[in-house]
XYZ file of C-alpha atoms in Angstrom:
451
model
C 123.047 100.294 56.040
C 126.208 97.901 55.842
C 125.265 94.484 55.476
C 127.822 91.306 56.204
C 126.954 87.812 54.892
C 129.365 85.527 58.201
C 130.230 82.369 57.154
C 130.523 81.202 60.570
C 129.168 83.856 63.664
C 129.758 83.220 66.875
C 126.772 84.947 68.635
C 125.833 85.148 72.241
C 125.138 82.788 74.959
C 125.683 80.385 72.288
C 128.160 77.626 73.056
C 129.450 77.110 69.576
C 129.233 79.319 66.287
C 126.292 79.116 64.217
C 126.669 79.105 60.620
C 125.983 81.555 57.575
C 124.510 84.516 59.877
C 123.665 87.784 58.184
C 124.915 91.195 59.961
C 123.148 94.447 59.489
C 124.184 97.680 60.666
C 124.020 101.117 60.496
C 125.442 104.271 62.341
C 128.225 102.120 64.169
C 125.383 100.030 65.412
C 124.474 96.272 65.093
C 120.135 96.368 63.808
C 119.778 92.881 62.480
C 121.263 89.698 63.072
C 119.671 86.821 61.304
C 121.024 83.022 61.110
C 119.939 82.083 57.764
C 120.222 78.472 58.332
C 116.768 78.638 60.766
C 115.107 79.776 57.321
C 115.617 83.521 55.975
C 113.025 86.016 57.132
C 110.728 87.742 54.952
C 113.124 90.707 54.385
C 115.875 88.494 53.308
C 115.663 88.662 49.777
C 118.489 88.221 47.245
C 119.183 91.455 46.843
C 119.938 91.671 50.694
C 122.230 88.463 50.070
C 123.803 89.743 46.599
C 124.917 92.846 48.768
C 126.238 91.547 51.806
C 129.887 91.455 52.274
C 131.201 87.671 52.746
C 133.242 87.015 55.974
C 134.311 83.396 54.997
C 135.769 81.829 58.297
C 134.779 82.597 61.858
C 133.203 85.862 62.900
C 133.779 86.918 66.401
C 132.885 90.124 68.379
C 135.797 92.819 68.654
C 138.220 91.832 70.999
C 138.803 93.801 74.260
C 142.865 94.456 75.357
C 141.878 95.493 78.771
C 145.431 96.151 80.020
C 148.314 97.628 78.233
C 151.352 99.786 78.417
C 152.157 100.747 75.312
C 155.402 101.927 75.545
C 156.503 98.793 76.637
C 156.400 97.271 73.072
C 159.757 98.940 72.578
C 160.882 96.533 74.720
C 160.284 93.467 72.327
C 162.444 91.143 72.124
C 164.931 93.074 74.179
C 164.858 91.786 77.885
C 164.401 88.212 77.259
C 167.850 86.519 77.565
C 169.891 86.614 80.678
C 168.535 85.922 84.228
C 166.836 88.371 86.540
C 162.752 89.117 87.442
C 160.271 91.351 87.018
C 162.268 93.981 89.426
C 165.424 93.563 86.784
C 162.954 94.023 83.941
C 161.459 97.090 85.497
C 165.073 98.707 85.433
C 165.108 97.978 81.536
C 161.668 99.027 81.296
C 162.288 102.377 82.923
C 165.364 103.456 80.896
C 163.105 103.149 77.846
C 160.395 105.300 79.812
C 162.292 107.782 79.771
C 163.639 108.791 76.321
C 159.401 109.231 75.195
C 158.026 112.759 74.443
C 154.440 113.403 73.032
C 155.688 112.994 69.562
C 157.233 109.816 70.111
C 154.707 108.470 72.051
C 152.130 109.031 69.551
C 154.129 106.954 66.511
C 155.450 104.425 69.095
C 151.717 104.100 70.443
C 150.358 104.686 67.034
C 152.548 101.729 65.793
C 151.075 99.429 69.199
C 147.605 100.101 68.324
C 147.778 99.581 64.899
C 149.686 96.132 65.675
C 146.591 95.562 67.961
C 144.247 96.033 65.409
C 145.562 93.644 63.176
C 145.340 90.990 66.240
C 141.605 91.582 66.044
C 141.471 94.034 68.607
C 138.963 96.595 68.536
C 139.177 98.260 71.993
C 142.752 99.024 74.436
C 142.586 99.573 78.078
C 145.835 102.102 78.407
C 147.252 102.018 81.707
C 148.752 105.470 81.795
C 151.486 106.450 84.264
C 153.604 108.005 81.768
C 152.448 111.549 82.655
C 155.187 114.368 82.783
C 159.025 115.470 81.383
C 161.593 113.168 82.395
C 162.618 115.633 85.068
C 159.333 115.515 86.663
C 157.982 118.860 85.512
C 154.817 118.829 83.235
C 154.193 119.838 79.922
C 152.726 122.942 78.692
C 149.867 121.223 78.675
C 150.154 118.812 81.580
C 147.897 116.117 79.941
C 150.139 116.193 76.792
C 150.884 112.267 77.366
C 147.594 111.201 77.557
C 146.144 113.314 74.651
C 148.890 111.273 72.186
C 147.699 107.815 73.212
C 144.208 109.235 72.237
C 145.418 110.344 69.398
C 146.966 107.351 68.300
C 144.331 104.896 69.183
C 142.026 107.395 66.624
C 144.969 107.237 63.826
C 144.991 103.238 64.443
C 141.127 103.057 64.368
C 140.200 101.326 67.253
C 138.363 102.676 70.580
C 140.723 103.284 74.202
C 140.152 103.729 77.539
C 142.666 105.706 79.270
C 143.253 104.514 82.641
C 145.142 107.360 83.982
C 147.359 106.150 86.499
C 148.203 108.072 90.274
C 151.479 106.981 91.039
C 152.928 108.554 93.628
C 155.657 106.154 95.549
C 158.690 104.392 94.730
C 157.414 101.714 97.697
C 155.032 100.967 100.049
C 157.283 102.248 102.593
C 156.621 105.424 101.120
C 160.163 105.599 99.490
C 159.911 109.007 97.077
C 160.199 108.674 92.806
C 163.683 109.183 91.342
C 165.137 108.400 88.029
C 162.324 107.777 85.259
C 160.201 107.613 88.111
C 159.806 111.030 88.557
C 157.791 111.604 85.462
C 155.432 109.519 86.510
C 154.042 111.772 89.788
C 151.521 113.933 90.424
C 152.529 115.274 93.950
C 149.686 113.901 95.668
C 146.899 112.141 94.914
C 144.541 115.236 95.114
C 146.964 117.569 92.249
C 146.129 113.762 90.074
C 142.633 114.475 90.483
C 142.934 118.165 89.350
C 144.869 117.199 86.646
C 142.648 114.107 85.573
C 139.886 116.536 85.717
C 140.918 119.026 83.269
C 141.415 116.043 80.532
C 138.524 115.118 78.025
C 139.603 113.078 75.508
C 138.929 114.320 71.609
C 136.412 112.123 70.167
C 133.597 109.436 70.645
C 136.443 106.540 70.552
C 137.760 107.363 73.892
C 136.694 107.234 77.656
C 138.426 108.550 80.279
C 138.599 106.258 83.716
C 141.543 106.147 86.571
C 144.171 104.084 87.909
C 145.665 103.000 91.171
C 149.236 102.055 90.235
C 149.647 99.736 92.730
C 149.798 99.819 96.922
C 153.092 100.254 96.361
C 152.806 103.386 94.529
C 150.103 105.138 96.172
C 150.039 105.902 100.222
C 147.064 104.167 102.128
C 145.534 107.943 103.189
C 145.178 108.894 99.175
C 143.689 105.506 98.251
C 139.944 107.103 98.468
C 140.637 110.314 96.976
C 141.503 108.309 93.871
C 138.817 105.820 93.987
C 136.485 108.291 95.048
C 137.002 110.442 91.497
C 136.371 107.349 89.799
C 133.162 106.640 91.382
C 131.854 109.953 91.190
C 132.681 110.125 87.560
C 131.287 106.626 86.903
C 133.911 105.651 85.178
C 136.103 102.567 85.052
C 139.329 102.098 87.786
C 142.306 99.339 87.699
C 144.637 98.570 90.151
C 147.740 96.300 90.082
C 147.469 93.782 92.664
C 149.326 91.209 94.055
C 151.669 90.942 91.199
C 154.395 89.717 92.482
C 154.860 87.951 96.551
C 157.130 90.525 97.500
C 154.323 93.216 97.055
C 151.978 91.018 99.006
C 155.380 90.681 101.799
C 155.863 94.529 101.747
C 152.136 95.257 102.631
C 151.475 93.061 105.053
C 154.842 94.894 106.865
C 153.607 97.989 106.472
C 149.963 98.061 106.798
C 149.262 94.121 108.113
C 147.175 93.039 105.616
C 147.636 92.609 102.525
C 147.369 94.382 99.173
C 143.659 93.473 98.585
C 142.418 93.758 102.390
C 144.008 97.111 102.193
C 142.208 98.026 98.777
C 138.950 96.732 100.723
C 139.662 98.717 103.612
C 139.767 101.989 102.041
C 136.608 101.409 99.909
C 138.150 100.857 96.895
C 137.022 97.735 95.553
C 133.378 97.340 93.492
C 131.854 96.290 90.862
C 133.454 99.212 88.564
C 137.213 98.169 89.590
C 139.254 95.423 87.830
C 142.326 94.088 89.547
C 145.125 93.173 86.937
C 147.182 90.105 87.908
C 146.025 89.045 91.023
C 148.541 86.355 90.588
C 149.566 86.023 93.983
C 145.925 85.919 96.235
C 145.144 83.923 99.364
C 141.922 82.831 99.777
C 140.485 85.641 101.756
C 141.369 87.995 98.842
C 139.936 86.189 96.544
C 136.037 86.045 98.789
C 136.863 89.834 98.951
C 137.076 90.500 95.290
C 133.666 88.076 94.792
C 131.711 90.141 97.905
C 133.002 93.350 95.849
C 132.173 91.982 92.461
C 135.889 93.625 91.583
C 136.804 92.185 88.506
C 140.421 90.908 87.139
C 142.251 91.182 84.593
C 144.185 88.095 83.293
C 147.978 88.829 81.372
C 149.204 85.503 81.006
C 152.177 86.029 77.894
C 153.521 89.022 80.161
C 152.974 86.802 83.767
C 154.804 84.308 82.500
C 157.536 86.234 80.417
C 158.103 88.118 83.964
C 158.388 85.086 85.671
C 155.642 86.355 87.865
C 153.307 82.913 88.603
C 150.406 81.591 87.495
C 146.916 83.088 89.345
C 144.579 80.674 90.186
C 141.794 81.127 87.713
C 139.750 78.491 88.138
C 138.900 79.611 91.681
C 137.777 83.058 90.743
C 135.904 81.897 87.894
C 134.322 79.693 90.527
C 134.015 82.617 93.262
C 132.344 84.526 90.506
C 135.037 87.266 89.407
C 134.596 87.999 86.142
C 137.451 87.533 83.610
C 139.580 89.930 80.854
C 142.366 89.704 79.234
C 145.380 91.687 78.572
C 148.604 92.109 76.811
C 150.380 94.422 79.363
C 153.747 94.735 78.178
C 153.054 94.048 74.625
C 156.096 91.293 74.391
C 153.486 89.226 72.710
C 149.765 91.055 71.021
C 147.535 88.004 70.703
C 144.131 87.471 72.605
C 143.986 84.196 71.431
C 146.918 83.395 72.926
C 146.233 85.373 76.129
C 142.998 83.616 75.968
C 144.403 79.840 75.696
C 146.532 80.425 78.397
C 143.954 81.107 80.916
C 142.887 76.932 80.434
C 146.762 75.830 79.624
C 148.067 77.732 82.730
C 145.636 76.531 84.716
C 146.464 72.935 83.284
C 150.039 73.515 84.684
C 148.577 75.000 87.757
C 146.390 71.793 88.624
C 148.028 69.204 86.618
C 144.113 68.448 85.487
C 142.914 69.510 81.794
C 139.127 71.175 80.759
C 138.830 74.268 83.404
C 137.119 76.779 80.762
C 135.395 76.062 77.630
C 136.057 77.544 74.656
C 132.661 80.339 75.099
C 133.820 81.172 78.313
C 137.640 82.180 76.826
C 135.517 84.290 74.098
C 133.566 85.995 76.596
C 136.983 86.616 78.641
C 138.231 88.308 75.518
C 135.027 90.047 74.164
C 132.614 91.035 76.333
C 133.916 90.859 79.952
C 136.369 92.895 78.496
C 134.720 95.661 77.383
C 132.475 95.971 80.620
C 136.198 96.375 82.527
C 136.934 98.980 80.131
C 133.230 101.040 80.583
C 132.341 99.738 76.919
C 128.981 98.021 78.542
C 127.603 97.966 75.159
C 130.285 96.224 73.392
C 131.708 92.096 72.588
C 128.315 90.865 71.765
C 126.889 90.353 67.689
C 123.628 91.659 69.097
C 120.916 93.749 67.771
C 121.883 97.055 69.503
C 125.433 96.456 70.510
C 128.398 98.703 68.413
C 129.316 96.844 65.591
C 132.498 95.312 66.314
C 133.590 92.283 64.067
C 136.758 90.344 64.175
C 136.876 87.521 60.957
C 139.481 84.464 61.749
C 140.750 82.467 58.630
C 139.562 78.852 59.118
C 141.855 77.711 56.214
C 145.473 79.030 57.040
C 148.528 76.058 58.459
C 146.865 76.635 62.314
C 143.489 76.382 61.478
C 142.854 74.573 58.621
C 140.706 71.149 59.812
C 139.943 72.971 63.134
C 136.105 73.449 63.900
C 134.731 76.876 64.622
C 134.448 76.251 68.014
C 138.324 75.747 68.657
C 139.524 78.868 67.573
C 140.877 80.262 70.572
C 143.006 76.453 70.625
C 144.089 76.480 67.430
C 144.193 80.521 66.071
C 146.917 83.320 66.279
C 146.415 87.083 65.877
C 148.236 86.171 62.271
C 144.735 84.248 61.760
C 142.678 88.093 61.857
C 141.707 88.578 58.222
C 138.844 91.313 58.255
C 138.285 93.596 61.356
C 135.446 96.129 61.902
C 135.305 98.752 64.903
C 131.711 100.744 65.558
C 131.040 99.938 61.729
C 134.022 101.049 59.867
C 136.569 98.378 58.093
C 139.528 98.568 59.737
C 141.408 95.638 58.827
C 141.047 93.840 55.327
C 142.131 90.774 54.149
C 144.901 90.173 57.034
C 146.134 94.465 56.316
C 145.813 97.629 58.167
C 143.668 99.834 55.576
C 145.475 102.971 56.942
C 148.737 102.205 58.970
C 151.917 99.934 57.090
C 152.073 98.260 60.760
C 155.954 96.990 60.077
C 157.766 99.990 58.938
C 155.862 102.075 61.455
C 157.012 100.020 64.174
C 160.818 99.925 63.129
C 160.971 103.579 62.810
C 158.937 104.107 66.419
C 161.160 101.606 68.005
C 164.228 102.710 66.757
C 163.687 106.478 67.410
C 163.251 105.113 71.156
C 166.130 102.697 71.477
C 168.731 104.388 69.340
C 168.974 101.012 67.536
């Protein structure tokens, strides 16, 4: 039995954190949550209190990343002067894509998750395309790739999905892969299910669930066969949609309709599916994803650093879609930030403040998260629920005078100062307990980028 004394706990359907809660677990599992301000109960004696660890500041359920590459964080810092858009980033992007072999992808990933876990993340959505040898041909073992990303979300201590990724197409046109592309194919979309198939992750901290790079990366005919493994396996699937207007532009030439009334189409959307970005939706989308209960996945930081658009939130909060967040290219690893930006973009959007409060941003981050992920019993402090705890400082230059309940205004992932994932300490007082974050990242980086 470990036994946490919160200062501040910010516990569910509540609309502002209650104070001085104590946390009892045991076997990874939340069995007690008591606030002791409504009077202690009869089992709360001081010993109990005497042997409680003290979270002083905010207490928050693990945070959910539900959409990352990480390979992309060796691109920090490294495509952001100079003109261009996302399709000049992705030429950057790619060059780094493909210098990465299983070694190097575990330290760089290693280094991502570890960096993650410091922000108060406790769970990573991987959105895995980064499947064979730079030539194309697979490894030895062809799900070499994937097993290092599992790997190094266990070394960095925090749970992952991995959302392998069919990606098939240079276009929607049906162009074929070429360059770093080529590493990223399967053939067809039925050799991606055999090879999916023959994966099963090592250890209870991973799930295995599918992507659907894009519509521009898998044909319309192979659509089902992907979505169809997912479903039978019950097991989570993202897309990429609508990302950027020319995607929406090329699909409605080549199929006349557009990325999300194809998706519908060929039974892919449902209540299991996110759709990451959705920045660009008309109207009819948007009723589509609500009738399908599809889910999205919000990545402001890397929507706006691509110079990608703002998505209209509001309206899908209002159509019902639920809400996660993500870091995707890892140029910036903060939830809080990802999660103020859903209500500041949305300011810019409609040049009109107050669209979310402050519980609905945590439950964007927490548990919303974790259901996109296939973690349904995760983001809550609930009796019952794995015990996932993220502490914030209240008392550091951003938060210091801020009340409890503007945390996701005021915080940054430098704010984390005690993180827990399925009952093991993970992060104490503001450090990694098992990874020096830093140097691990320079050395991962550089080994990439030659620098």
């Amino acid at each position: 039995m470990t036994r946490w004394l919160a200062e501040q706990a910010w516990l569910p359907d509540h609309a502002a954190p209650t104070p001085d809660v104590l946390i009892e677990a045991e076997d990874g599992r939340f069995t007690a949550v008591t606030p002791l301000a409504r009077g202690t109960s009869p089992q709360t004696g001081v010993e109990v209190l005497a042997e409680a660890g003290r979270l002083p500041g905010l207490t928050l359920p693990g945070l959910a990343n539900a959409h990352s590459h990480a390979f992309h964080r060796a691109l920090r810092g490294r495509t952001h002067g100079g003109r261009g858009d996302f399709w000049s980033w992705r030429d950057v992007m790619y060059d780094v894509a493909g210098r990465l072999d299983p070694d190097s992808y575990l330290a760089l990933a290693r280094a991502a998750y570890a960096e993650m876990a410091l922000a108060g993340v406790t769970c990573v959505g991987e959105f895995h395309y980064l499947h064979h040898g730079p030539d194309g041909r697979p490894y030895d073992d062809p799900n070499a790739m994937g097993a290092a990303l599992v790997e190094a979300a266990a070394q960095a201590g925090i749970r992952i999905t991995l959302l392998d990724a069919c990606y098939l197409t240079a276009s929607v046109a049906g162009e074929p892969l070429a360059g770093a592309q080529r590493r990223f194919g399967d053939g067809d979309s039925l050799r991606w299910a055999q090879r999916v198939d023959g994966f099963r992750p090592a250890g209870p901290h991973a799930l295995r669930g599918a992507a659907i790079h894009s519509v521009r990366a898998v044909p319309a005919e192979q659509l089902a066969t992907v979505a169809g493994w997912a479903y039978r396996q019950g097991a989570p699937l993202h897309v990429h949609l609508s990302e950027q207007p020319a995607e929406n532009d090329a699909c409605r030439a080549a199929h006349g309709r557009t990325p999300a009334g194809l998706l519908a189409d060929r039974g892919v959307l449902g209540p299991d599916v996110t759709a990451v970005h959705a920045t660009h939706p008309t109207s009819a989308d948007l009723a589509l994803l609500a009738e399908h209960r599809t889910g999205v996945c919000l990545c402001p930081t890397t929507e706006r650093d691509l110079a990608d658009g703002i998505g209209p939130a509001r309206l899908m909060a209002d159509a019902g879609i639920p809400l996660s967040l993500g870091s995707d290219s890892n140029a910036v690893v903060d939830l809080f930030e990802e999660a103020r930006a859903v209500e500041l973009d949305e300011r810019l959007r409609t040049r009109r403040r107050g669209h979310f409060t402050a519980a609905a941003l945590r439950d964007a981050a927490t548990v919303s998260g974790h259901a996109a992920l296939g973690w349904a019993d995760a983001g809550r402090i609930a009796v019952g629920e794995r015990a996932d705890l993220v502490t914030v400082r209240l008392d550091s230059p951003r938060t210091a005078g801020v009340p409890p309940v503007g945390v996701f205004f005021a915080a940054t992932a430098a704010d984390v100062d005690q993180v827990v994932v399925d009952g093991r300490q993970v992060v104490r007082d503001g450090r990694h307990l098992t990874v020096d974050v830093p140097a691990e990242l320079r050395a991962a980086v550089a080994a990439v980028t030659g620098d």
